[in-house]
Structures are given as C-alpha cells and as structure tokens.
C-alpha cells in the first residue's frame, strides 16, 4: 500500500532539529516504502527555493511554489518583488513544480492584514491561470471571503488543503471544480466537521496530506509529523467511505496524480 502525501513542508527546521537522522534519509526511506509521491509546499519565495532544492534530490518529490497569506505580511519586500521571484522559481523549477501554493487567506492572528492577503491571493490566482497550474489553497477562519475570491476566479482548479469548512461549504467548493484534502485533523476525537465533509464528498475528489511537520494524526498527535503517518488519516477516510484502506490509498493517490498531472 502506497500513499500520496499531497501537502508537506520538509524544509522546515523542525526536522533537522528534532531528528537524529537527516531529513533527506527520512524522505528516502519513506519514498522507498509506504509513500509514492510527496508535494513539498513552499510558503514564500525563500521557502519555495528550499522546497525545490529538496525535491531535486528525490525522484518522486515535487513542489508547489507560492506565498502563504501569513508569510505575505512578513517577507519584508514589496508584493511585486516577491511575486517576480515566485514566478521565476516556478519557471526555473520546470517539471519539479506542479502547482502554485500555498496561497489563500488566514484570519487567525490578531495582526492580520486582510487587504494585503487579498492582493497576494488575487495576483497568484491570476498567475495560476496564466501558467495553467492548479492551486493549493489555505483557508483558516476566512471561509466566506475565500469562497467569494474563488468564485471571482472561476475556472482556476486546485485543492483546499487541510479543509476546515462545513459540508455545506464543501458542496460549494466542489461545484467550483476544487478537490478537498484531509490532514491529520480528520482523525482527531473532536473532528466532527471534517468527518461530515468526508461523508458527502464524491470519492474522486478526495486527497490526503500530512501538512508535516504539523498536524500529526491521532494517536501521534503532538509529535513531529511525517508522511509515514498517512496510514492513520487514510484509515479513517476509508472507514467513512466504506472501502478498505488499500483501496482508499490507491484512490486518493490516483486523484492526486490527476490534479497535479503526474502520469
Ligand atoms: Zn501547509
């Protein structure tokens, strides 16, 4: 059984800080055992550069490149400078870059600059359309606004990662042509909403992800997450879909390959 990790951040310093072995040897072990592919997702030009460097070392690791809404406020440069770099990185990465992301809105923190986040999101959705790339959308505490922005950019395709909206919102999202990705939050004891979303989601639109090093699934909650933990999220999703784990792993991997254009 092989899992497709549709969202990971393996350049995060926590891997080198908290592990004995190097992150590259961890990735090698995972990709030669239980994991078929990994999408290593950047959050600004600088981390996207790190994501590409790592992906170049591993055959089945690819990247999404873009500016995360929270990072947008802290890059210390103008939007034009940052996005010129992002576009250059996407072009240089060639076949190693399969998506634009992660991009979106995040209203969680008190210092949120909504206007700036909207400018970044809008510009990057426009760029995704120009480059014909799928997008990886981050939406935290901003459900209403993300829906109106996605509606305004109808025709762009992609995935809402670690989806935290309601079943009702999921219905709207899939009408716009997006897929939905489940992280370890699906396995949490209090995870009513993601389970309700999975229950109404057409199977061919479901992805799984770690968002590692964050969001380790139950029973690993609170530990350093990695793609080897996808089995827990996959098992819960399989149960909701009423299929066996192997079928669910194959199904979500096939969905991810279709979205990211991997043959
Ligand atoms: Zn992420």
PDB file of N, CA and C in Angstrom, residues 8 16 21 24 35 38 41 44-45 68 74 76 83 87 93 102 110 156 163-164 171 177 184-185 197 207 257:
ATOM      1  N   UNK A   8       3.186  18.788   2.199  1.00  0.00           N
ATOM      2  CA  UNK A   8       4.199  18.627   3.246  1.00  0.00           C
ATOM      3  C   UNK A   8       5.177  19.792   3.187  1.00  0.00           C
ATOM      4  N   UNK A  16      15.317  18.868  11.063  1.00  0.00           N
ATOM      5  CA  UNK A  16      16.742  18.713  11.408  1.00  0.00           C
ATOM      6  C   UNK A  16      16.953  18.860  12.915  1.00  0.00           C
ATOM      7  N   UNK A  21      18.513  11.413  12.450  1.00  0.00           N
ATOM      8  CA  UNK A  21      18.923  11.210  11.061  1.00  0.00           C
ATOM      9  C   UNK A  21      18.676  12.491  10.249  1.00  0.00           C
ATOM     10  N   UNK A  24      16.848  14.179   4.535  1.00  0.00           N
ATOM     11  CA  UNK A  24      16.937  13.503   3.236  1.00  0.00           C
ATOM     12  C   UNK A  24      16.898  11.986   3.376  1.00  0.00           C
ATOM     13  N   UNK A  35       5.313   5.439   0.776  1.00  0.00           N
ATOM     14  CA  UNK A  35       4.862   6.696   0.167  1.00  0.00           C
ATOM     15  C   UNK A  35       5.229   6.713  -1.319  1.00  0.00           C
ATOM     16  N   UNK A  38       5.408  12.872  -2.895  1.00  0.00           N
ATOM     17  CA  UNK A  38       5.249  13.950  -1.903  1.00  0.00           C
ATOM     18  C   UNK A  38       5.229  15.277  -2.645  1.00  0.00           C
ATOM     19  N   UNK A  41       5.605  21.822  -0.177  1.00  0.00           N
ATOM     20  CA  UNK A  41       4.904  23.085  -0.445  1.00  0.00           C
ATOM     21  C   UNK A  41       5.630  24.281   0.154  1.00  0.00           C
ATOM     22  N   UNK A  44       6.702  31.022   0.751  1.00  0.00           N
ATOM     23  CA  UNK A  44       7.184  32.340   0.304  1.00  0.00           C
ATOM     24  C   UNK A  44       8.304  32.021  -0.688  1.00  0.00           C
ATOM     25  N   UNK A  45       8.928  33.047  -1.284  1.00  0.00           N
ATOM     26  CA  UNK A  45       9.991  32.763  -2.263  1.00  0.00           C
ATOM     27  C   UNK A  45      11.132  31.980  -1.603  1.00  0.00           C
ATOM     28  N   UNK A  68       2.190  32.136   1.103  1.00  0.00           N
ATOM     29  CA  UNK A  68       1.151  31.893   2.103  1.00  0.00           C
ATOM     30  C   UNK A  68       0.671  33.235   2.658  1.00  0.00           C
ATOM     31  N   UNK A  74       5.170  39.166   6.193  1.00  0.00           N
ATOM     32  CA  UNK A  74       6.477  39.197   6.866  1.00  0.00           C
ATOM     33  C   UNK A  74       7.660  39.024   5.914  1.00  0.00           C
ATOM     34  N   UNK A  76       9.029  41.230   4.066  1.00  0.00           N
ATOM     35  CA  UNK A  76       9.902  42.402   4.117  1.00  0.00           C
ATOM     36  C   UNK A  76      10.260  42.951   2.748  1.00  0.00           C
ATOM     37  N   UNK A  83       6.552  38.409  -5.824  1.00  0.00           N
ATOM     38  CA  UNK A  83       5.891  37.589  -6.847  1.00  0.00           C
ATOM     39  C   UNK A  83       6.728  37.443  -8.120  1.00  0.00           C
ATOM     40  N   UNK A  87       7.472  33.743  -9.581  1.00  0.00           N
ATOM     41  CA  UNK A  87       7.274  33.370 -10.982  1.00  0.00           C
ATOM     42  C   UNK A  87       8.564  32.820 -11.584  1.00  0.00           C
ATOM     43  N   UNK A  93      12.021  25.863 -11.936  1.00  0.00           N
ATOM     44  CA  UNK A  93      11.808  24.518 -11.391  1.00  0.00           C
ATOM     45  C   UNK A  93      11.317  23.547 -12.467  1.00  0.00           C
ATOM     46  N   UNK A 102       1.575  27.360  -1.096  1.00  0.00           N
ATOM     47  CA  UNK A 102       0.203  27.502  -0.752  1.00  0.00           C
ATOM     48  C   UNK A 102      -0.169  28.973  -0.660  1.00  0.00           C
ATOM     49  N   UNK A 110      -4.142  38.133  15.393  1.00  0.00           N
ATOM     50  CA  UNK A 110      -4.672  39.481  15.615  1.00  0.00           C
ATOM     51  C   UNK A 110      -4.052  40.543  14.698  1.00  0.00           C
ATOM     52  N   UNK A 156     -10.177  28.485 -12.377  1.00  0.00           N
ATOM     53  CA  UNK A 156      -8.910  28.016 -11.795  1.00  0.00           C
ATOM     54  C   UNK A 156      -9.241  26.746 -11.011  1.00  0.00           C
ATOM     55  N   UNK A 163      -8.808  20.855   4.831  1.00  0.00           N
ATOM     56  CA  UNK A 163     -10.095  21.565   4.759  1.00  0.00           C
ATOM     57  C   UNK A 163     -10.763  21.647   6.137  1.00  0.00           C
ATOM     58  N   UNK A 164     -11.192  22.854   6.505  1.00  0.00           N
ATOM     59  CA  UNK A 164     -11.790  23.054   7.837  1.00  0.00           C
ATOM     60  C   UNK A 164     -13.210  23.614   7.745  1.00  0.00           C
ATOM     61  N   UNK A 171     -19.729  21.502  -0.535  1.00  0.00           N
ATOM     62  CA  UNK A 171     -20.568  21.363  -1.735  1.00  0.00           C
ATOM     63  C   UNK A 171     -20.321  22.510  -2.704  1.00  0.00           C
ATOM     64  N   UNK A 177     -15.091  23.217  -8.910  1.00  0.00           N
ATOM     65  CA  UNK A 177     -14.099  22.359  -9.548  1.00  0.00           C
ATOM     66  C   UNK A 177     -12.891  22.040  -8.684  1.00  0.00           C
ATOM     67  N   UNK A 184      -4.309  15.239   9.220  1.00  0.00           N
ATOM     68  CA  UNK A 184      -4.480  14.514  10.479  1.00  0.00           C
ATOM     69  C   UNK A 184      -5.669  14.979  11.296  1.00  0.00           C
ATOM     70  N   UNK A 185      -6.181  16.183  11.026  1.00  0.00           N
ATOM     71  CA  UNK A 185      -7.329  16.675  11.808  1.00  0.00           C
ATOM     72  C   UNK A 185      -8.548  15.756  11.641  1.00  0.00           C
ATOM     73  N   UNK A 197     -17.753  16.336   6.216  1.00  0.00           N
ATOM     74  CA  UNK A 197     -17.330  16.682   4.846  1.00  0.00           C
ATOM     75  C   UNK A 197     -17.002  15.406   4.072  1.00  0.00           C
ATOM     76  N   UNK A 207      -8.313  13.971  -1.391  1.00  0.00           N
ATOM     77  CA  UNK A 207      -6.871  13.774  -1.264  1.00  0.00           C
ATOM     78  C   UNK A 207      -6.537  13.617   0.219  1.00  0.00           C
ATOM     79  N   UNK A 257      -2.647  12.351  -8.473  1.00  0.00           N
ATOM     80  CA  UNK A 257      -1.909  12.312  -9.750  1.00  0.00           C
ATOM     81  C   UNK A 257      -2.671  13.053 -10.837  1.00  0.00           C
TER      82      UNK A 257
END
